[in-house]
Every structure is written in structure tokens, then in C-alpha cells.
Tab-separated table of C-alpha atoms in Angstrom:
chain	number	residue	atom	x	y	z
A	1	MET	CA	-10.916	-12.681	-2.214
A	2	THR	CA	-7.505	-12.861	-4.295
A	3	LEU	CA	-5.848	-15.817	-3.066
A	4	PHE	CA	-2.060	-16.735	-4.559
A	5	ASP	CA	-1.113	-19.653	-5.887
A	6	GLY	CA	-1.397	-22.727	-3.153
A	7	ILE	CA	-3.700	-20.646	-0.905
A	8	ALA	CA	-7.104	-21.342	0.331
A	9	ALA	CA	-9.343	-19.851	2.460
A	10	ARG	CA	-12.354	-21.292	5.014
A	11	THR	CA	-14.570	-20.462	7.786
A	12	VAL	CA	-14.364	-21.863	11.046
A	13	GLU	CA	-16.833	-22.064	13.355
A	14	THR	CA	-16.448	-20.822	16.794
A	15	PRO	CA	-18.603	-20.427	19.768
A	16	SER	CA	-19.118	-16.624	19.212
A	17	LEU	CA	-18.463	-15.942	15.372
A	18	ALA	CA	-17.271	-17.756	12.079
A	19	VAL	CA	-13.911	-17.062	11.369
A	20	ASN	CA	-12.349	-17.018	8.131
A	21	ILE	CA	-8.764	-18.513	7.868
A	22	LEU	CA	-5.922	-19.121	5.225
A	23	GLU	CA	-4.041	-22.282	5.046
A	24	ARG	CA	-1.697	-23.731	2.167
A	25	THR	CA	-3.553	-26.372	0.253
A	26	ALA	CA	-0.389	-28.880	0.919
A	27	ASP	CA	-0.230	-28.716	4.166
A	28	ASP	CA	-1.274	-31.426	6.428
A	29	PRO	CA	-3.787	-31.040	9.084
A	30	GLU	CA	-1.808	-33.569	11.415
A	31	THR	CA	1.191	-31.474	11.495
A	32	SER	CA	2.454	-31.351	15.137
A	33	PRO	CA	2.022	-27.835	17.250
A	34	GLU	CA	5.725	-27.663	17.170
A	35	ARG	CA	5.562	-27.356	13.513
A	36	THR	CA	2.520	-24.890	13.119
A	37	VAL	CA	2.599	-21.242	12.442
A	38	VAL	CA	-0.107	-18.983	13.034
A	39	PHE	CA	-0.032	-15.310	11.612
A	40	VAL	CA	-2.380	-12.606	12.998
A	41	HIS	CA	-2.547	-9.527	11.476
A	42	GLY	CA	-3.057	-5.884	12.382
A	43	ASN	CA	-5.438	-2.799	12.318
A	44	LEU	CA	-6.513	-2.104	8.744
A	45	ALA	CA	-5.468	-5.724	7.312
A	46	SER	CA	-6.431	-9.016	6.810
A	47	SER	CA	-4.687	-12.133	6.009
A	48	LEU	CA	-4.195	-11.443	2.573
A	49	LEU	CA	-1.145	-9.786	3.331
A	50	TRP	CA	0.675	-12.986	5.075
A	51	GLN	CA	0.275	-14.586	1.343
A	52	GLU	CA	3.884	-13.904	0.035
A	53	ILE	CA	5.592	-15.197	3.417
A	54	MET	CA	3.075	-18.424	4.000
A	55	GLN	CA	4.227	-19.402	0.205
A	56	ASP	CA	7.917	-19.198	1.507
A	57	LEU	CA	8.239	-21.259	3.983
A	58	PRO	CA	9.131	-24.679	4.054
A	59	GLY	CA	6.337	-27.233	2.935
A	60	ASP	CA	6.751	-29.693	6.278
A	61	LEU	CA	5.605	-26.613	8.160
A	62	ARG	CA	1.909	-26.315	8.982
A	63	VAL	CA	0.979	-22.529	8.232
A	64	ILE	CA	-2.264	-20.653	8.958
A	65	ALA	CA	-3.243	-16.968	8.739
A	66	VAL	CA	-6.411	-16.005	10.961
A	67	ASP	CA	-8.686	-12.769	9.949
A	68	LEU	CA	-9.984	-11.131	13.447
A	69	ARG	CA	-13.466	-10.037	13.764
A	70	GLY	CA	-14.342	-7.005	11.387
A	71	PHE	CA	-11.490	-7.692	8.889
A	72	GLY	CA	-11.002	-10.118	5.884
A	73	GLY	CA	-13.714	-12.551	5.724
A	74	THR	CA	-14.380	-12.827	9.517
A	75	GLU	CA	-18.133	-11.686	10.789
A	76	ASN	CA	-17.992	-7.891	11.655
A	77	ALA	CA	-18.809	-8.753	15.323
A	78	PRO	CA	-18.507	-5.305	17.492
A	79	VAL	CA	-15.549	-4.801	19.976
A	80	ASP	CA	-15.465	-4.238	23.237
A	81	ALA	CA	-12.893	-1.781	23.622
A	82	THR	CA	-12.802	-2.105	27.323
A	83	ARG	CA	-11.473	-5.232	27.232
A	84	GLY	CA	-8.548	-4.147	25.322
A	85	LEU	CA	-7.412	-6.814	22.895
A	86	ARG	CA	-9.159	-9.890	24.717
A	87	ASP	CA	-12.109	-10.055	22.004
A	88	TYR	CA	-9.408	-10.854	19.646
A	89	SER	CA	-7.205	-13.182	21.624
A	90	ASP	CA	-10.486	-14.713	22.840
A	91	ASP	CA	-11.162	-15.094	19.108
A	92	LEU	CA	-7.774	-16.511	18.205
A	93	HIS	CA	-7.984	-19.068	21.145
A	94	ALA	CA	-11.599	-20.383	20.070
A	95	THR	CA	-10.165	-20.558	16.193
A	96	LEU	CA	-7.169	-22.691	17.895
A	97	THR	CA	-9.518	-24.599	19.742
A	98	ALA	CA	-11.885	-25.660	17.086
A	99	LEU	CA	-8.950	-26.561	14.985
A	100	GLY	CA	-7.542	-28.752	17.372
A	101	ILE	CA	-4.197	-26.598	17.793
A	102	PRO	CA	-3.402	-26.407	21.641
A	103	ALA	CA	-0.634	-24.260	21.230
A	104	ALA	CA	1.463	-23.022	18.044
A	105	HIS	CA	4.029	-20.469	16.808
A	106	LEU	CA	2.397	-16.874	17.053
A	107	VAL	CA	3.718	-13.965	14.651
A	108	GLY	CA	1.872	-10.651	15.203
A	109	TRP	CA	2.123	-7.575	12.960
A	110	ALA	CA	1.415	-4.120	14.678
A	111	MET	CA	-2.179	-4.631	16.602
A	112	GLY	CA	-1.694	-8.069	16.067
A	113	GLY	CA	1.417	-8.290	17.967
A	114	GLY	CA	-0.727	-6.859	20.901
A	115	VAL	CA	-3.492	-9.736	20.290
A	116	ILE	CA	-0.374	-12.652	20.428
A	117	MET	CA	0.812	-10.959	23.886
A	118	GLN	CA	-2.257	-10.841	25.311
A	119	TYR	CA	-2.949	-14.568	24.131
A	120	ALA	CA	0.572	-15.323	25.763
A	121	LEU	CA	-0.906	-13.870	29.168
A	122	GLU	CA	-3.783	-16.413	29.013
A	123	HIS	CA	-2.543	-19.325	27.144
A	124	PRO	CA	0.182	-21.462	26.016
A	125	ALA	CA	2.169	-20.030	23.261
A	126	LEU	CA	5.516	-21.748	21.486
A	127	SER	CA	7.025	-18.629	20.469
A	128	LEU	CA	5.895	-15.257	19.998
A	129	THR	CA	7.007	-13.119	16.803
A	130	LEU	CA	6.323	-9.507	16.801
A	131	GLN	CA	6.499	-7.650	14.229
A	132	SER	CA	6.447	-3.673	14.383
A	133	PRO	CA	4.266	-4.422	17.548
A	134	VAL	CA	2.088	-1.896	19.274
A	135	SER	CA	3.349	-0.981	22.403
A	136	PRO	CA	2.957	-2.928	25.214
A	137	TYR	CA	1.252	0.190	26.975
A	138	GLY	CA	-1.069	0.598	24.456
A	139	PHE	CA	-1.061	3.440	21.654
A	140	GLY	CA	-0.387	7.415	22.213
A	141	GLY	CA	-0.994	8.833	25.746
A	142	THR	CA	1.895	7.185	27.778
A	143	ARG	CA	5.354	8.203	28.981
A	144	ARG	CA	8.126	5.668	28.615
A	145	ASP	CA	7.470	4.036	31.604
A	146	GLY	CA	4.032	3.488	30.833
A	147	THR	CA	2.191	6.292	33.149
A	148	ARG	CA	-0.590	7.667	31.642
A	149	LEU	CA	-0.568	11.550	30.695
A	150	THR	CA	-4.161	11.907	31.488
A	151	ASP	CA	-7.170	10.078	33.481
A	152	ASP	CA	-9.358	9.942	30.460
A	153	ASP	CA	-6.414	9.017	27.656
A	154	ALA	CA	-6.887	12.438	26.016
A	155	GLY	CA	-6.224	12.198	22.251
A	156	THR	CA	-5.762	8.562	21.823
A	157	GLY	CA	-8.437	6.350	20.134
A	158	ALA	CA	-11.105	6.731	17.478
A	159	GLY	CA	-11.273	10.540	17.707
A	160	SER	CA	-7.742	10.143	16.236
A	161	ALA	CA	-8.654	8.892	12.885
A	162	ASN	CA	-9.177	10.920	9.674
A	163	PRO	CA	-12.839	11.258	8.715
A	164	ASP	CA	-12.162	11.484	4.969
A	165	PHE	CA	-9.971	8.431	5.364
A	166	VAL	CA	-13.096	6.112	7.239
A	167	ASP	CA	-15.080	7.259	4.460
A	168	ARG	CA	-12.817	6.093	1.488
A	169	LEU	CA	-12.725	2.921	3.446
A	170	THR	CA	-16.111	2.491	3.638
A	171	ALA	CA	-16.847	3.444	-0.398
A	172	LYS	CA	-14.006	1.044	-0.992
A	173	ASP	CA	-11.696	3.459	-2.954
A	174	THR	CA	-8.868	1.953	-4.908
A	175	THR	CA	-7.544	5.252	-6.392
A	176	ASP	CA	-4.318	7.260	-4.959
A	177	GLU	CA	-6.200	10.522	-5.774
A	178	ALA	CA	-5.880	12.037	-2.384
A	179	GLN	CA	-3.119	11.602	0.555
A	180	THR	CA	-6.259	9.811	2.440
A	181	SER	CA	-6.792	7.161	-0.135
A	182	PRO	CA	-5.953	3.763	1.547
A	183	ARG	CA	-3.389	3.048	-1.515
A	184	SER	CA	-1.922	6.426	-0.545
A	185	VAL	CA	-1.682	5.440	2.936
A	186	PHE	CA	-0.334	1.833	2.231
A	187	ARG	CA	2.338	3.622	0.500
A	188	THR	CA	3.277	6.245	2.444
A	189	SER	CA	2.940	4.493	6.135
A	190	TYR	CA	2.883	0.936	5.618
A	191	VAL	CA	6.154	0.567	3.577
A	192	ALA	CA	9.208	2.814	3.280
A	193	PRO	CA	9.554	4.933	0.389
A	194	GLY	CA	11.167	2.849	-2.426
A	195	TYR	CA	8.859	-0.175	-2.028
A	196	THR	CA	7.205	-1.865	-4.865
A	197	SER	CA	5.094	-4.733	-5.449
A	198	GLU	CA	3.133	-6.343	-8.380
A	199	HIS	CA	0.511	-7.286	-5.406
A	200	GLU	CA	0.170	-3.695	-4.269
A	201	ASP	CA	-3.747	-3.910	-5.422
A	202	VAL	CA	-4.251	-7.185	-3.252
A	203	TRP	CA	-2.300	-5.304	-0.332
A	204	VAL	CA	-4.916	-2.586	-1.000
A	205	GLU	CA	-7.534	-5.383	-1.183
A	206	SER	CA	-6.706	-6.335	2.075
A	207	MET	CA	-6.661	-2.971	3.760
A	208	LEU	CA	-10.454	-2.234	2.456
A	209	THR	CA	-11.932	-5.625	4.021
A	210	THR	CA	-11.749	-3.328	7.080
A	211	SER	CA	-15.679	-3.110	8.668
A	212	THR	CA	-16.466	0.751	9.152
A	213	ALA	CA	-19.989	-0.826	10.809
A	214	THR	CA	-20.429	0.742	14.467
A	215	GLY	CA	-18.372	-1.309	16.841
A	216	ASN	CA	-15.484	-1.798	14.241
A	217	TYR	CA	-13.253	0.696	12.831
A	218	PRO	CA	-12.634	3.475	14.213
A	219	GLY	CA	-15.148	3.192	17.196
A	220	ASP	CA	-16.750	6.275	19.265
A	221	SER	CA	-15.172	8.712	21.238
A	222	VAL	CA	-16.283	11.255	24.000
A	223	SER	CA	-15.387	15.105	24.312
A	224	SER	CA	-12.174	15.606	26.666
A	225	GLU	CA	-11.305	18.899	28.494
A	226	ASN	CA	-7.574	17.825	28.253
A	227	TRP	CA	-5.866	18.573	25.086
A	228	PRO	CA	-6.774	18.123	21.864
A	229	GLY	CA	-10.376	17.572	23.182
A	230	PHE	CA	-11.207	13.842	22.801
A	231	ALA	CA	-11.070	10.581	24.304
A	232	PRO	CA	-11.558	7.003	23.508
A	233	GLY	CA	-15.036	5.370	23.793
A	234	GLY	CA	-15.821	1.964	25.037
A	235	ILE	CA	-16.359	0.076	21.412
A	236	GLY	CA	-14.490	-0.275	18.165
A	237	VAL	CA	-10.847	-0.788	16.890
A	238	LEU	CA	-8.597	2.337	17.996
A	239	ASN	CA	-10.224	2.262	21.200
A	240	THR	CA	-8.768	-1.374	22.461
A	241	MET	CA	-5.438	0.184	22.017
A	242	ALA	CA	-6.077	3.338	24.494
A	243	PRO	CA	-3.843	2.825	27.716
A	244	LYS	CA	-6.846	2.539	29.813
A	245	HIS	CA	-7.978	-0.525	28.065
A	246	PHE	CA	-4.604	-1.923	27.281
A	247	ASP	CA	-1.612	-3.168	29.074
A	248	VAL	CA	0.093	-6.216	28.173
A	249	SER	CA	3.707	-5.341	30.465
A	250	GLY	CA	2.763	-7.943	32.743
A	251	ILE	CA	4.193	-10.038	30.057
A	252	ALA	CA	7.604	-9.389	31.657
A	253	ASP	CA	6.798	-11.729	34.636
A	254	LEU	CA	5.020	-14.688	32.710
A	255	PRO	CA	6.204	-17.749	34.655
A	256	ASP	CA	6.633	-19.493	31.211
A	257	LYS	CA	8.279	-17.365	28.826
A	258	PRO	CA	8.275	-18.513	25.099
A	259	PRO	CA	11.053	-17.237	23.050
A	260	VAL	CA	10.647	-13.763	21.490
A	261	LEU	CA	11.188	-12.412	17.828
A	262	TRP	CA	11.068	-8.815	17.626
A	263	VAL	CA	11.090	-7.602	13.944
A	264	HIS	CA	10.753	-3.381	13.281
A	265	GLY	CA	11.849	-1.117	10.733
A	266	THR	CA	13.712	1.570	11.417
A	267	ALA	CA	11.533	3.919	9.146
A	268	ASP	CA	8.448	2.727	10.905
A	269	ALA	CA	6.294	6.004	10.306
A	270	ILE	CA	3.392	4.250	12.764
A	271	VAL	CA	5.112	2.241	15.165
A	272	SER	CA	8.004	4.408	16.289
A	273	ASP	CA	9.196	7.123	19.252
A	274	ALA	CA	8.322	9.851	16.675
A	275	SER	CA	4.893	8.351	14.942
A	276	PHE	CA	3.488	10.201	12.581
A	277	PHE	CA	0.039	8.604	14.028
A	278	ASP	CA	0.597	10.156	17.566
A	279	LEU	CA	-1.267	13.270	17.675
A	280	ASN	CA	1.194	14.302	20.708
A	281	HIS	CA	4.313	14.161	17.894
A	282	LEU	CA	1.896	15.954	15.350
A	283	GLY	CA	1.270	18.733	17.769
A	284	ALA	CA	4.970	18.945	18.486
A	285	LEU	CA	5.421	19.496	14.696
A	286	GLY	CA	2.861	21.764	14.494
A	287	VAL	CA	0.378	20.078	12.151
A	288	VAL	CA	-2.240	20.127	15.642
A	289	PRO	CA	-2.747	23.098	16.539
A	290	GLU	CA	-2.454	24.509	20.414
A	291	TRP	CA	-0.331	21.883	21.447
A	292	PRO	CA	0.333	22.354	25.320
A	293	GLY	CA	4.070	21.586	25.337
A	294	GLU	CA	6.468	18.575	26.196
A	295	GLU	CA	5.676	18.332	29.750
A	296	VAL	CA	1.935	18.007	29.402
A	297	ALA	CA	1.845	16.115	25.976
A	298	PRO	CA	4.994	14.079	24.672
A	299	ALA	CA	5.265	11.956	22.032
A	300	GLN	CA	4.960	7.979	23.092
A	301	PRO	CA	8.357	6.386	22.709
A	302	MET	CA	6.635	3.372	21.283
A	303	VAL	CA	9.898	1.156	20.553
A	304	SER	CA	11.756	2.482	23.506
A	305	GLN	CA	8.908	0.811	25.757
A	306	THR	CA	8.984	-2.166	23.889
A	307	ARG	CA	12.540	-2.689	24.037
A	308	ASP	CA	12.503	-1.997	28.144
A	309	VAL	CA	9.616	-4.455	28.310
A	310	LEU	CA	11.440	-6.983	26.371
A	311	ALA	CA	14.519	-6.294	28.621
A	312	ARG	CA	12.783	-7.096	31.550
A	313	TYR	CA	11.547	-10.247	29.639
A	314	ALA	CA	14.753	-11.512	29.247
A	315	ALA	CA	16.307	-10.503	32.493
A	316	ASN	CA	13.791	-13.028	33.911
A	317	GLY	CA	14.673	-15.813	32.139
A	318	GLY	CA	13.186	-15.241	28.654
A	319	VAL	CA	14.849	-15.361	25.353
A	320	VAL	CA	14.342	-12.417	23.053
A	321	ARG	CA	16.300	-11.695	19.777
A	322	GLU	CA	15.930	-8.312	18.046
A	323	LEU	CA	15.876	-7.962	14.131
A	324	ALA	CA	16.055	-4.153	13.581
A	325	LEU	CA	16.066	-3.521	9.670
A	326	ASP	CA	17.594	-0.389	8.417
A	327	GLY	CA	15.385	1.869	5.933
A	328	VAL	CA	12.315	-0.513	6.862
A	329	GLY	CA	8.767	0.714	6.952
A	330	HIS	CA	6.034	-0.730	8.850
A	331	SER	CA	5.773	-3.999	7.048
A	332	ALA	CA	8.967	-5.656	7.208
A	333	HIS	CA	7.824	-9.190	6.179
A	334	LEU	CA	6.759	-7.212	2.720
A	335	GLU	CA	9.834	-5.052	2.218
A	336	ARG	CA	12.397	-7.617	3.301
A	337	PRO	CA	10.974	-11.040	3.004
A	338	ALA	CA	13.995	-13.482	3.128
A	339	GLU	CA	15.640	-11.940	6.463
A	340	VAL	CA	12.404	-12.317	8.588
A	341	ARG	CA	11.588	-15.466	7.133
A	342	ARG	CA	14.896	-16.495	8.423
A	343	ALA	CA	14.479	-14.866	11.888
A	344	LEU	CA	11.028	-16.738	12.125
A	345	LEU	CA	12.421	-20.307	10.996
A	346	GLN	CA	15.293	-19.775	13.824
A	347	ILE	CA	13.335	-18.400	16.577
A	348	ILE	CA	10.545	-21.653	15.918
A	349	GLY	CA	13.778	-23.944	16.176
A	350	TYR	CA	13.394	-24.936	12.492
A	351	VAL	CA	16.960	-23.993	12.094
A	352	ASP	CA	19.779	-23.155	14.333
A	353	MET	CA	19.888	-19.947	15.759
A	354	PRO	CA	23.614	-18.072	15.014
A	355	ALA	CA	26.227	-18.321	18.072
A	356	ASP	CA	26.490	-15.226	19.823
A	357	PRO	CA	29.331	-14.603	20.119
A	358	ALA	CA	30.027	-16.647	17.173
A	359	PRO	CA	32.486	-19.504	17.623
A	360	PRO	CA	36.075	-19.236	16.335
A	361	THR	CA	36.743	-20.137	12.587
A	362	GLU	CA	39.149	-22.781	11.486
A	363	ALA	CA	40.917	-23.015	8.040
A	364	ILE	CA	41.041	-26.475	6.353
A	365	ILE	CA	43.280	-26.678	3.129
A	366	LEU	CA	42.262	-29.557	1.201
A	367	ARG	CA	44.385	-30.751	-1.808
A	368	SER	CA	42.824	-30.418	-5.228
A	369	ALA	CA	43.200	-34.197	-5.276
A	370	ASP	CA	40.802	-34.866	-2.831
């Protein structure tokens, strides 16, 4: 595990499994929850990808990044996908309980955004920062209002995983020799064109911590009479976000609403209204054959769904701030770190939020003698 300066890893024992976390070595464990920030990574990633922003946050905060089960240094316990993302949110709660943290500011990326939304439905949270989050209605197979396209969620879940990509994950392939190499997938899907980093090897290392053991990535699938011929099974990572297993749109009705920051890039290839990981969109493009058409298999409008649910959250009394970054891909904290850091510090109350509308300005002219 490649750790940056000032970052350390340790294992937290919980009743269900051993969880790996990253911490800053200079942080004070007695820091109050109001000054504690917890990062939760997404699918095909680990806590390693949070290290730059961990280093850059103010020193009087306590900053923790958690590895979900089957990723990073956490145990490869199987995932019960029929519970949606609850296995992960339960593990997160157990970890924070073991650390003596009753509530914290939670930051979730992609699938991790879904994990912290699920967490907020069941446990107190001080704020939620959702970076490129999975739609509140899951990944694939739904219309804008969240209604499911088929009874079995055909075309979603583990069956959509590329077998060669899974093989390369298992083999810990660090090359860019194929489009299905993890490094190539990072360059084409995790970030927008033009992004470069001296830490790319670490970002790929993070992807390669993904367990492909039974019950982890990608999971099982079953046959379907509906196009494209498969449906999600009951175990594994990708099936956790199938619509029949996952729906956190009820977050809009929470009685106690933590402030929400929604960060997303306009060039995100994974979470968008035209995702290149949505088989229905790929069918419309002719990439997947025999697409049955827009009426039967429309692409999932993921960003619009998130906007709709957060609009209801705000209408019901919650505070929501949206940070849409032009030309940014799936990894805003890597691509535009200063803007993400500033917005995060605002939503947790560390610095003041900008007034909206901005107050009138006043010019004050001083003599040079003054």
C-alpha cells in the first residue's frame, strides 16, 4: 500500500470484519465530531484515492478514509446484494462506533455516495458530500421518476461487467496494453481527457485492490427473457445497485436533514444522463446489438434523477449546494482539488458559505498616508 507523507493505515476491528482506514498522523483523536471528516470511496477503488485531499485539508480537522469490504485493506467478506448498499453502510457505522465517533461529516464518491445516503437514512450525519454519486434509484434500468423498466431489472448488475476487465483485475494488470486494462479504464472513464498525475500508479494500485472473490466484484447474474438477456443476482458489488435492491430516494423525507453538497463533472463518463456504462445507452448507440428501442429500454437519466431527489430534499427544508464542474470527469477531487476542497470546507461550516444573492459591495478609498 503506497502511503503519502503524513498518512498512515491501521486496522479497526468491528463485530463483523476487520476494516482498514487511513488517517493523518498528526490528527488529534479527541477532535470533536463537528471537525471530523470521513471519506468513503466508490466501486473499483479504495481509500488510497483520497490521499491528496486528506493532505490538503486544514490541520485542526480529523480526517479518515475507510476501505469498504472487498476493497483496499479491508477483509473480503461477501456482499449480500439483496440488502442494497446496507452491508457497506452497516460496516461504516460499525467502524465509526469502534472509533468512538457518534456522527461526522461524510464524503462519498460514486457508489460511496450511495453508501452515505443509505447511512443517513439510518444514522445521524453532520453533512453529506456526494461526489458523482450513484443515482438514488440505483444504476441502470429506471425511468426519470425511478420506476423500473422490467420486473427483473434486466441489463443491470454483475452481468454488465466486462470479463476481460475482471480477468485483468484478478491478474493485477498494471499495463495500458488494452482498453480493458485497469489503467486504460482509469484514463478513459475515471477522469476527463487531459488529466495527468504523478500519482497515476497509486490510483491504479487502488483499483487493483478490488477483490474478485465470490461475493465481491462483480457478483452473479441470472438469465432474463428481457433484453439484453441477463438480470442481477443476489451477491456481489454490482448487484447492490440494481434498482430492485437499492433505492435511497426517501432521503428527501428525512425529518432531520444534514446539509448536502453535490459535486459532479459535466464530462463524467460513468454517472451521467448518457452513461457509457449504461447498457441501454450503449444499445441506443449500436454498441450492444438488438436494442429494443427508447420506449422499452431508455437510458437512465442519472444526473437528472439526483437533481430531482435533491430538489425535493431542499423543498422539504434541507440545504443543498450543487457544484457542477465543466469539463471534469468522474473524479472531481483529483481533477479540480482546490474547488472541491473549498466547497467541502463550506458545507461542513469550517469557512463561511458565500451569500446568495451576494451582498452589495462598497468601495472604500484610503489615502496613501493611511
